[in-house]
Short mmCIF file of C-alpha atoms in Angstrom, two decimals:
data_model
loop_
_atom_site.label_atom_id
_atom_site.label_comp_id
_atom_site.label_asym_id
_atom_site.label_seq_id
_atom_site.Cartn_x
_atom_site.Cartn_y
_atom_site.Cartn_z
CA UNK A 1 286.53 170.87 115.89
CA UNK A 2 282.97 170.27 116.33
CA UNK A 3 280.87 171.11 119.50
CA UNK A 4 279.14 167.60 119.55
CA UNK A 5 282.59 166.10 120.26
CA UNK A 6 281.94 167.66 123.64
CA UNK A 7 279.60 166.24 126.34
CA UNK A 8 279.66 169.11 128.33
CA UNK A 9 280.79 172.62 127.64
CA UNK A 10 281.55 175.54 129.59
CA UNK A 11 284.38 178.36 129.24
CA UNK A 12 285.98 177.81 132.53
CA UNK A 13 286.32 174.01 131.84
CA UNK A 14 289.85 173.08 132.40
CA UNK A 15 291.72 171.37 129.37
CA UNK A 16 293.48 172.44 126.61
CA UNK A 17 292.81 176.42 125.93
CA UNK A 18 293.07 176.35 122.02
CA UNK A 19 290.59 173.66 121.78
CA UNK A 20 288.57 175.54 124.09
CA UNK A 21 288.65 178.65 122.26
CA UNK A 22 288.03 176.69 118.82
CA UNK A 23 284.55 175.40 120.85
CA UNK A 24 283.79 178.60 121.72
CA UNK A 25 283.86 179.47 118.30
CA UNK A 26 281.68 177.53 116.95
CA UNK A 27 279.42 177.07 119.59
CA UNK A 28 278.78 180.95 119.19
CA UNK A 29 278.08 180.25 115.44
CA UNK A 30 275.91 177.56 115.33
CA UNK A 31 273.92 179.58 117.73
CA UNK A 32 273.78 182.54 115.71
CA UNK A 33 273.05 180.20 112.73
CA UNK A 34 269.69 178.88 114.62
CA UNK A 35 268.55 182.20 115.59
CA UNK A 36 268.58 184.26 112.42
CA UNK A 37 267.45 181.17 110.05
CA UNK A 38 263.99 179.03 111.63
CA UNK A 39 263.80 175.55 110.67
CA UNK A 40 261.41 175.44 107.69
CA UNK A 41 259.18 173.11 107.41
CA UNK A 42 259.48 171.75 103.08
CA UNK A 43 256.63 169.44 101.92
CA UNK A 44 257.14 166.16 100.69
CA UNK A 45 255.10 163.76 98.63
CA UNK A 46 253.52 161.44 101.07
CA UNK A 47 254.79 157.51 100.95
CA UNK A 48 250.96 156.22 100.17
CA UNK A 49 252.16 152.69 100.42
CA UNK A 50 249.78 150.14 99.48
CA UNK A 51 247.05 152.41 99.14
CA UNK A 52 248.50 153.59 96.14
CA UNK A 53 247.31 150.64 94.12
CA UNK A 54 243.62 152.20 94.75
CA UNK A 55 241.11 154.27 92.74
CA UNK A 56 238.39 154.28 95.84
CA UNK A 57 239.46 152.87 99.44
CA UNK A 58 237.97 153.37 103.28
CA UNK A 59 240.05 152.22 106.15
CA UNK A 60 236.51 152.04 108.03
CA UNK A 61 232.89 152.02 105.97
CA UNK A 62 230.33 150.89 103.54
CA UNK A 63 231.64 150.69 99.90
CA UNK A 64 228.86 150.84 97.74
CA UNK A 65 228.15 151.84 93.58
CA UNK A 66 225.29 152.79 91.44
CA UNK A 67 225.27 151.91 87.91
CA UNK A 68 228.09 151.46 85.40
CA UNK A 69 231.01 152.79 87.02
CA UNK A 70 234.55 151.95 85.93
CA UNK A 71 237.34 152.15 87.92
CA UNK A 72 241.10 151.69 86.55
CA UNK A 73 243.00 150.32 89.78
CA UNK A 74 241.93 148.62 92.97
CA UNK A 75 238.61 149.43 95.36
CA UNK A 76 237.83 147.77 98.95
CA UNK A 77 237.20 148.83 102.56
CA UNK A 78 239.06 147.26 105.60
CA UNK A 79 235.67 146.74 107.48
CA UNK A 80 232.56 147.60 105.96
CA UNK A 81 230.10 146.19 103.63
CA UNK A 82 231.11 146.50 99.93
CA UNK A 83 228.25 146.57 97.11
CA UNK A 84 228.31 147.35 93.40
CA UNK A 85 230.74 145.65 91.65
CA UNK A 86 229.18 144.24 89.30
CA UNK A 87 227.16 146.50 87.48
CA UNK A 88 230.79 148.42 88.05
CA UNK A 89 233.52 147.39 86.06
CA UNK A 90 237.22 146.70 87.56
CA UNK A 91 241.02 146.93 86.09
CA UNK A 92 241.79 145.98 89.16
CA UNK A 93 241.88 144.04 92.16
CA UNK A 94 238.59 143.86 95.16
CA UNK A 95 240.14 144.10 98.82
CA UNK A 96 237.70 143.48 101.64
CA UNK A 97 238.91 142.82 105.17
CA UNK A 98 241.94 140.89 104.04
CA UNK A 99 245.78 141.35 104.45
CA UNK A 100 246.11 144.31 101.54
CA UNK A 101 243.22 145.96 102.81
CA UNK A 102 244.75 146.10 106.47
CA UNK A 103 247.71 147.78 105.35
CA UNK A 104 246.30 150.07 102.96
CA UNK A 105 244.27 151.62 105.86
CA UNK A 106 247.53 151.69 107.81
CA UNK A 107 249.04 153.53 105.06
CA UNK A 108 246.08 155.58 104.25
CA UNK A 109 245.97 156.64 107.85
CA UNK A 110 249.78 157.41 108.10
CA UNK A 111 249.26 159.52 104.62
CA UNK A 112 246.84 161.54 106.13
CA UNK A 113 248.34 162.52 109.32
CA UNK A 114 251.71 163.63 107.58
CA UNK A 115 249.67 165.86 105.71
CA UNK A 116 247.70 167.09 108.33
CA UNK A 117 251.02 167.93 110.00
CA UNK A 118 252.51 170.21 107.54
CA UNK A 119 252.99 173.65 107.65
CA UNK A 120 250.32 176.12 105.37
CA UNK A 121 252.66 178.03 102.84
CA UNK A 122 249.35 180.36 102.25
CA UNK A 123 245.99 180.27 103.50
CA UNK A 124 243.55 181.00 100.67
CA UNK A 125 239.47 181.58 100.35
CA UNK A 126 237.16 178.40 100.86
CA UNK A 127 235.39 179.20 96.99
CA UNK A 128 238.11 178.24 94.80
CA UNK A 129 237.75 177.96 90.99
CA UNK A 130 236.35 179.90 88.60
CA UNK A 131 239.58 180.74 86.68
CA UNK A 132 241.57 180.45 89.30
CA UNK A 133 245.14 179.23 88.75
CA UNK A 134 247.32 177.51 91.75
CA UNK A 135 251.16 177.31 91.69
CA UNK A 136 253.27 174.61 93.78
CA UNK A 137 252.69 175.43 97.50
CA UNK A 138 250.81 174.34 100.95
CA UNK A 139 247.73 175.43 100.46
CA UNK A 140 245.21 176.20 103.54
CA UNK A 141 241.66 176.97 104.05
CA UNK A 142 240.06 177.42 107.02
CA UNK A 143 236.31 176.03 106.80
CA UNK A 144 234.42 173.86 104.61
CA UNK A 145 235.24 174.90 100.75
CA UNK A 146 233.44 174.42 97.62
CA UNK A 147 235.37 174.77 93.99
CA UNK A 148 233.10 176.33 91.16
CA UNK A 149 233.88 176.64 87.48
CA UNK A 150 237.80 175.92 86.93
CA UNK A 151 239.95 175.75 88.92
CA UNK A 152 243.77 175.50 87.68
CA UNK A 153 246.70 173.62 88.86
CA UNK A 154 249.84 175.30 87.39
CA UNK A 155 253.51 173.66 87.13
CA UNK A 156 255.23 176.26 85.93
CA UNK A 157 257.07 173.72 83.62
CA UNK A 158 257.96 171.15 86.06
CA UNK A 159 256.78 167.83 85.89
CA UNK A 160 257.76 167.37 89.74
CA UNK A 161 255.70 170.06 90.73
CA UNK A 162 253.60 169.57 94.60
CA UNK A 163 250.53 170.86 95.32
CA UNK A 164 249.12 170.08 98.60
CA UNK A 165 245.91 171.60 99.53
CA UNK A 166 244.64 171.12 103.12
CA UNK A 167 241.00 171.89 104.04
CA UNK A 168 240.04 172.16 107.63
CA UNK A 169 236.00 170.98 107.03
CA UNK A 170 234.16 169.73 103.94
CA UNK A 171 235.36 169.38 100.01
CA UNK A 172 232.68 169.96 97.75
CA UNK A 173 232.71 170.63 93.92
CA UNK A 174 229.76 172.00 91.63
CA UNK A 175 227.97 170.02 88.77
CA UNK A 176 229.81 170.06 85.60
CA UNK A 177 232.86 172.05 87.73
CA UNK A 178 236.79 171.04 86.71
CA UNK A 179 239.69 170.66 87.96
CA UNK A 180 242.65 170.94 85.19
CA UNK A 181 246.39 171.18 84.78
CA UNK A 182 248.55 173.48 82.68
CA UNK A 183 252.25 173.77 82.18
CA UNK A 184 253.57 170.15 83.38
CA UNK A 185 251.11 169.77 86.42
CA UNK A 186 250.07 166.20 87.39
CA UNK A 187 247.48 164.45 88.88
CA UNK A 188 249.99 162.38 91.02
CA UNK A 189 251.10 165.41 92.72
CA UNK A 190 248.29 166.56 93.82
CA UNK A 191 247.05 165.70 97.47
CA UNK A 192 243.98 167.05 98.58
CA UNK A 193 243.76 166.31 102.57
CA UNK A 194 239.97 166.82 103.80
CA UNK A 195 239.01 166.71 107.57
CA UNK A 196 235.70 166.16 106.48
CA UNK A 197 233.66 165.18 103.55
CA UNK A 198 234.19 164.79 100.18
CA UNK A 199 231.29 165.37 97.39
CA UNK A 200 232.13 165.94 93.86
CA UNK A 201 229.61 167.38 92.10
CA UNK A 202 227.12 165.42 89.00
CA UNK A 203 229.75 165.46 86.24
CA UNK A 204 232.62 167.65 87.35
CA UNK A 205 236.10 166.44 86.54
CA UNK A 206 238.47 166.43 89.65
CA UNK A 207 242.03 165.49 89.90
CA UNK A 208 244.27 164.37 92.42
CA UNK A 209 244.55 161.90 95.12
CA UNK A 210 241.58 162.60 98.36
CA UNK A 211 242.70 161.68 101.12
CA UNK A 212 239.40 162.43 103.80
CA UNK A 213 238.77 162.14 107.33
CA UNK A 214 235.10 161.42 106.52
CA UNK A 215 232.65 159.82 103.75
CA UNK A 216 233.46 160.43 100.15
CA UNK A 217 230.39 160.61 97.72
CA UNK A 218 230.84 161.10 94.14
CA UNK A 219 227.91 161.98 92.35
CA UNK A 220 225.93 160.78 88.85
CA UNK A 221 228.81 160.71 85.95
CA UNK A 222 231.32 162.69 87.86
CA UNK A 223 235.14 161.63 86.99
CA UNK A 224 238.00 161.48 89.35
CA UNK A 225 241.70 161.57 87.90
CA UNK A 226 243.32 160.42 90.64
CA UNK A 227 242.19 158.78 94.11
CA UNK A 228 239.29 158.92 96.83
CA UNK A 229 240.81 157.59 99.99
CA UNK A 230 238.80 157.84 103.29
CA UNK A 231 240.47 157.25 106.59
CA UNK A 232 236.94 157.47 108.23
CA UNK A 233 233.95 157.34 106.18
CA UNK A 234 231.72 155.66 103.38
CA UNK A 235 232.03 155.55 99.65
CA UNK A 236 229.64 155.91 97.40
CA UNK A 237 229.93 156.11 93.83
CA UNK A 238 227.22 157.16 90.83
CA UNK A 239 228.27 155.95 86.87
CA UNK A 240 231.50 157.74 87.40
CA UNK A 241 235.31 157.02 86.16
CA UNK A 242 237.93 156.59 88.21
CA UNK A 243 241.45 156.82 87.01
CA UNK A 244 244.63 156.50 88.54
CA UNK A 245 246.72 155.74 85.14
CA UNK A 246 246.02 157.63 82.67
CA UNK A 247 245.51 161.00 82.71
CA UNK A 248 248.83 161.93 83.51
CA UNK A 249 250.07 164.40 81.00
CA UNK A 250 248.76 168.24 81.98
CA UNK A 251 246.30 169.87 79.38
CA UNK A 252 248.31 172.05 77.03
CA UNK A 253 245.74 175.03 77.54
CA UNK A 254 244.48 176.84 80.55
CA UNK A 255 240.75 177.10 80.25
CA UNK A 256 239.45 180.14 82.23
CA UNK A 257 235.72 180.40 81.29
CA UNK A 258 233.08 178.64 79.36
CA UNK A 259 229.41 179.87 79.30
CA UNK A 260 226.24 179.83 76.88
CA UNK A 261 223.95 182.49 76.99
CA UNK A 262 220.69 183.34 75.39
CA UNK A 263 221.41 186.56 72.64
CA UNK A 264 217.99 187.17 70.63
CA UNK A 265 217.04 183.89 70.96
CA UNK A 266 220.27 182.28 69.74
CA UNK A 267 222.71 180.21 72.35
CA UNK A 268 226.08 182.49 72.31
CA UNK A 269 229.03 180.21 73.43
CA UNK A 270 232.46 182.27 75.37
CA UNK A 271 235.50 180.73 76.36
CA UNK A 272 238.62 182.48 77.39
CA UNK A 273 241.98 180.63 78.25
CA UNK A 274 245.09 181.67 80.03
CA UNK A 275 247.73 180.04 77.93
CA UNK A 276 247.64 177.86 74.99
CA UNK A 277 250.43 175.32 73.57
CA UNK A 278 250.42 173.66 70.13
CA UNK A 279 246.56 174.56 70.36
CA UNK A 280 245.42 174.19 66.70
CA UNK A 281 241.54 173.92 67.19
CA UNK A 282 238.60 173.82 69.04
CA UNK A 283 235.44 171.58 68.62
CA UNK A 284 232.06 172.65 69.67
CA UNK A 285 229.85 170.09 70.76
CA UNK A 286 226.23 169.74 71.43
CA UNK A 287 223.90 167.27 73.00
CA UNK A 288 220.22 167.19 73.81
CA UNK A 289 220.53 164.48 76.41
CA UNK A 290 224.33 165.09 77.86
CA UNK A 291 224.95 161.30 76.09
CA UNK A 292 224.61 161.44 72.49
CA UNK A 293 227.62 164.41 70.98
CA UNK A 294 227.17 166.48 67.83
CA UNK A 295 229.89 168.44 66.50
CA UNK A 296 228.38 172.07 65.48
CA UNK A 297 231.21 174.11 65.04
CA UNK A 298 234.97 174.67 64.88
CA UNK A 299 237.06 177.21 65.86
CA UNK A 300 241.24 178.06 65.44
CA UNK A 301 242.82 178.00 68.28
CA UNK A 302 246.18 180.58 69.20
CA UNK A 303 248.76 177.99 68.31
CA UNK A 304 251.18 178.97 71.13
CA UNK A 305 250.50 182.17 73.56
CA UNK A 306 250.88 183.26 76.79
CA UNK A 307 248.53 185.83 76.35
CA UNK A 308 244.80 185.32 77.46
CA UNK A 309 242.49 184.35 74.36
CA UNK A 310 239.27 185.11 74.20
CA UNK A 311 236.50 182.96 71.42
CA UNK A 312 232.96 183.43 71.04
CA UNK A 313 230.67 181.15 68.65
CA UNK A 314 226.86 181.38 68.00
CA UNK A 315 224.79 178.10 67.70
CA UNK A 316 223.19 178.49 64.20
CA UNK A 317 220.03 176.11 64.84
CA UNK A 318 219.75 176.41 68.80
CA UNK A 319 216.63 173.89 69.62
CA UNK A 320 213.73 174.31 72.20
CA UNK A 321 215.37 171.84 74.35
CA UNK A 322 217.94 171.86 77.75
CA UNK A 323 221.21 171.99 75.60
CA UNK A 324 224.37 170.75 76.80
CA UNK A 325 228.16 172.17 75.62
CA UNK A 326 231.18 170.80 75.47
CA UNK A 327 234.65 171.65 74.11
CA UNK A 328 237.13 169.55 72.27
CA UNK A 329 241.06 171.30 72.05
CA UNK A 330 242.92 169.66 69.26
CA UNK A 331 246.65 169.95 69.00
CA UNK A 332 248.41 169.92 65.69
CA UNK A 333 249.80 166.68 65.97
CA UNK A 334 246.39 165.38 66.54
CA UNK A 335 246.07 164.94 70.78
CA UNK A 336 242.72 166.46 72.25
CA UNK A 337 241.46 166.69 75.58
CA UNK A 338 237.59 167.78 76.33
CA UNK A 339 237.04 170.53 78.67
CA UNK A 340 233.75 171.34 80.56
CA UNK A 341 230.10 170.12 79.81
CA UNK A 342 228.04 173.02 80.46
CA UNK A 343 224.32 173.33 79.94
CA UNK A 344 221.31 176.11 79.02
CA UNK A 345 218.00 175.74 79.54
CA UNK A 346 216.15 176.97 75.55
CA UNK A 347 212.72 176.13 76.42
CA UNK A 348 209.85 178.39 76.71
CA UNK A 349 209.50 181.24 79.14
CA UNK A 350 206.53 179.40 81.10
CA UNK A 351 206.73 180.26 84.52
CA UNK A 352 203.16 180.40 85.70
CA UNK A 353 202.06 177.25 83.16
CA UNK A 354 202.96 175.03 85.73
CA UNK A 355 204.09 174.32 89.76
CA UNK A 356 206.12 171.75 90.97
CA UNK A 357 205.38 171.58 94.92
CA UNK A 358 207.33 170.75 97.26
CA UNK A 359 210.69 171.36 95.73
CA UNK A 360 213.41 170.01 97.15
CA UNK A 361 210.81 167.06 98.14
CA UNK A 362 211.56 163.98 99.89
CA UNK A 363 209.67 161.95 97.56
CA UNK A 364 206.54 162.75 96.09
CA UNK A 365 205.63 166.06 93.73
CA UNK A 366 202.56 167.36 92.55
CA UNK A 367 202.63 169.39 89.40
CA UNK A 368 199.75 172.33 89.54
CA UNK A 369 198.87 173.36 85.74
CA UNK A 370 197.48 176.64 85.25
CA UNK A 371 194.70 177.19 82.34
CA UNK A 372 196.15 173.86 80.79
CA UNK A 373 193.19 171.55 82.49
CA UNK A 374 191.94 170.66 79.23
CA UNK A 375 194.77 169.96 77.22
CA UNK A 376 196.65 167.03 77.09
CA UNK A 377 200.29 166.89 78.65
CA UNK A 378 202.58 164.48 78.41
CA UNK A 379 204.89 164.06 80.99
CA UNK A 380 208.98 162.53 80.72
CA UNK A 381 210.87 163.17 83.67
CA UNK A 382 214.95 162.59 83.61
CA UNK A 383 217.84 162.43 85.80
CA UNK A 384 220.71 164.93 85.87
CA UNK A 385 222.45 162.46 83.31
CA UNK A 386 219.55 162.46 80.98
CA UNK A 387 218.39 159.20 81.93
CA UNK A 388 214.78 159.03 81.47
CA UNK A 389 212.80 157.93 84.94
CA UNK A 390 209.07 157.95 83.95
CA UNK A 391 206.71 158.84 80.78
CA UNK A 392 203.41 159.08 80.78
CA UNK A 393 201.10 160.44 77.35
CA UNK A 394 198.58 162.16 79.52
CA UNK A 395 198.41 165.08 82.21
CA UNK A 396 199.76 163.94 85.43
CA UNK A 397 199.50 165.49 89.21
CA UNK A 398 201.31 163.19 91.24
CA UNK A 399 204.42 161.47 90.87
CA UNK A 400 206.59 159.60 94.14
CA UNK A 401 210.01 159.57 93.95
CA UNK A 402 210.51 158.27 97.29
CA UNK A 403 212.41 155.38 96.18
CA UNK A 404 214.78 157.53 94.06
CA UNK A 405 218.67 158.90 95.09
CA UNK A 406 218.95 162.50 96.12
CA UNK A 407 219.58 164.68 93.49
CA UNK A 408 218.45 167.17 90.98
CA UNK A 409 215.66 166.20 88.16
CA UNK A 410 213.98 167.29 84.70
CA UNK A 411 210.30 167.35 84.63
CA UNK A 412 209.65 167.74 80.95
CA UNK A 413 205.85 168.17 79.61
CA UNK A 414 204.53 168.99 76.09
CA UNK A 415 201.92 171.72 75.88
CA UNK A 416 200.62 173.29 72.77
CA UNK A 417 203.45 171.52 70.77
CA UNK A 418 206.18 173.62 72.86
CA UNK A 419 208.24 171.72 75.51
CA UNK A 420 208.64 173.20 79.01
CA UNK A 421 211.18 171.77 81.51
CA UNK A 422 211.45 172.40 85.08
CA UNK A 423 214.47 171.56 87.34
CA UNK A 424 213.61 170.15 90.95
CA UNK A 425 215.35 168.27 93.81
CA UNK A 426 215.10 164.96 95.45
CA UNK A 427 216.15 166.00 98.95
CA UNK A 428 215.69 163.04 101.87
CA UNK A 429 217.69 163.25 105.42
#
């Protein structure tokens, strides 16, 4: 006997009396049932539709890329203009204001709102990385949120592990920050929903699929496993990669920390990880120009541990230069996977030689050189990437960037034989 077999119900009803009581019965229980056990609300992986053909997609704004981005899968905006493509390469398809494009914002759109709509299994800080490792869950924050460092998704062994992570403002990542997997995490189930912004930082790695209620800007050489989809907003996009194919396998070690430091004037490289499986080595890597890779050292890994590890390696012929890290992990049947590109400025301790003014500027700088008026400095200046801008052999004082992207620069100058660089920012509103 079931109480929906009943239109109406009440005890004093006349009818048969054991059917009655049998009602009664489980009326009572099913409202016992309701009270003692709340319906819980259990994520689901969102039905992305068409949009889940696309590496970069806005239901409403410009589309536009700078220099030799690639992008495995499609890219297009539903009404905006669209610029880039080429220089950009494309395994893909172009949608601009045509039939796929007007349902991939309908499905972008309907993506977004089921995620907005589910419940927070915990609210957490708005820093996230450095070290920090994520399990399957709803995750919450309740302002604009910036990841540092690492930050680590964790699967706990299954492949079919969710991680949703909801951010109620901004998304923004630090240069050379990462976002990596361990224990059977994927980039395809991770959904990152944004009401706001998106910016991922010059040459972070991030994974999962954005989806924004605002402009997504991915900065010079940055990487994005996974996709940027904007329900509202502009994309912009700097030399990057943008994969939503192949990096699906998680990394088999759990990379907590990586930093250089300066130890009697030698570069001292740490790294600690949180797990490690089949981990036979590490590769240490250097670069002068965060292009061109040496290898400079090699180190065993812990095979397989659970344990936290920690390495440490010293840079036998650390140059006069900004240096730039990376690390290789090699398994012992051969895979590798590189981890972050960090960097360390080994040039002179020069302060006072010379001023850069205004810094951030919105265009032009003027260098000041102190006691150096008589010597001859040549000037380089580079981007983030270590693409150089400008050269001249002689002293300069002026330079005007106005024409150049926002963004951090190297002014590098040669005095006395000894290199000095000095960082400063491109800043326009």
């Amino acid at each position: 006997v079931s109480v929906s077999s009943f239109s109406l119900f009440h005890g004093d009803l006349f009818g048969n009396k054991q059917t009655i009581m049998k009602a009664k019965y489980y009326f009572y229980t099913l409202l016992i049932i309701h009270v003692s056990f709340p319906k819980i609300a259990s994520a689901q992986t969102p039905d992305l539709g068409t949009a889940a053909n696309f590496g970069l997609f806005t239901t409403s704004g410009a589309f536009e890329n700078y220099g030799e981005t690639n992008v495995k899968g499609d890219i297009g905006t539903n009404v905006g203009a669209f610029s880039g493509f080429p220089p950009g390469t494309l395994n893909g398809e172009i949608h601009v204001a045509d039939p796929t494009s007007v349902q991939a914002g309908i499905d972008t759109e309907t993506a977004y709102s089921y995620l907005d709509g589910l419940s927070c299994g915990q609210t957490i800080t708005t820093t996230l990385g450095n070290g920090q490792i994520l399990l399957p869950n709803t995750y919450c924050t309740t302002a604009a949120t910036q990841i540092n460092g690492n930050l680590i998704f964790d699967g706990g062994g299954d492949s079919n592990s969710l991680f949703i992570v909801k951010i109620n403002g901004t998304l923004s990542t630090a240069g050379l920050s990462i976002v990596s997997l361990i224990n059977g995490a994927s980039f395809k189930n991770i959904y990152w929903q944004v009401n706001g912004s998106v910016e991922l930082g010059d040459h972070s790695i991030f994974r999962g699929t954005i989806l924004s209620n605002g402009a997504i800007n991915i900065l010079e050489g940055a990487t994005l496993y996974g996709r940027g989809l904007s329900a509202n907003g502009a994309i912009s996009a700097h030399t990057n990669l943008i994969d939503i194919i192949s990096d699906n396998v998680a990394l088999p070690i759990g990379l907590l920390t990586f930093d250089a430091k300066l130890v009697s004037e030698k570069v001292v490289l740490n790294w600690s990880s949180a797990s490690e499986t089949n981990n036979d080595y590490y590769t240490i890597d250097r670069s002068l120009n965060n292009l061109e890779w040496e290898k400079i050292g090699l180190i065993n890994g812990a095979g397989s541990s659970t344990e936290t590890n920690f390495y440490s390696f010293t840079d036998p012929s650390a140059r006069k230069e900004i240096l730039y890290y990376r690390l290789k992990q090699t398994d012992f049947d051969g895979k590798f996977n590189y981890f972050d590109i960090i960097s360390l400025n080994n040039t002179i301790e020069s302060s006072d030689i010379i001023t850069i003014y205004p810094n951030p500027s919105i265009g032009p700088i003027t260098i000041s050189y102190k006691d150096q008026e008589n010597i001859a400095c040549p000037v380089s200046v580079y981007t983030s990437s270590g693409l150089k801008i400008f050269s001249s052999d002689d002293k300069t004082n002026y330079i005007d960037f106005s024409e150049r992207e926002n963004g951090f620069y190297y002014l590098e100058l040669i005095i006395n034989s000894e290199k000095v660089i000095r960082k400063f920012e491109i800043l326009k509103m």
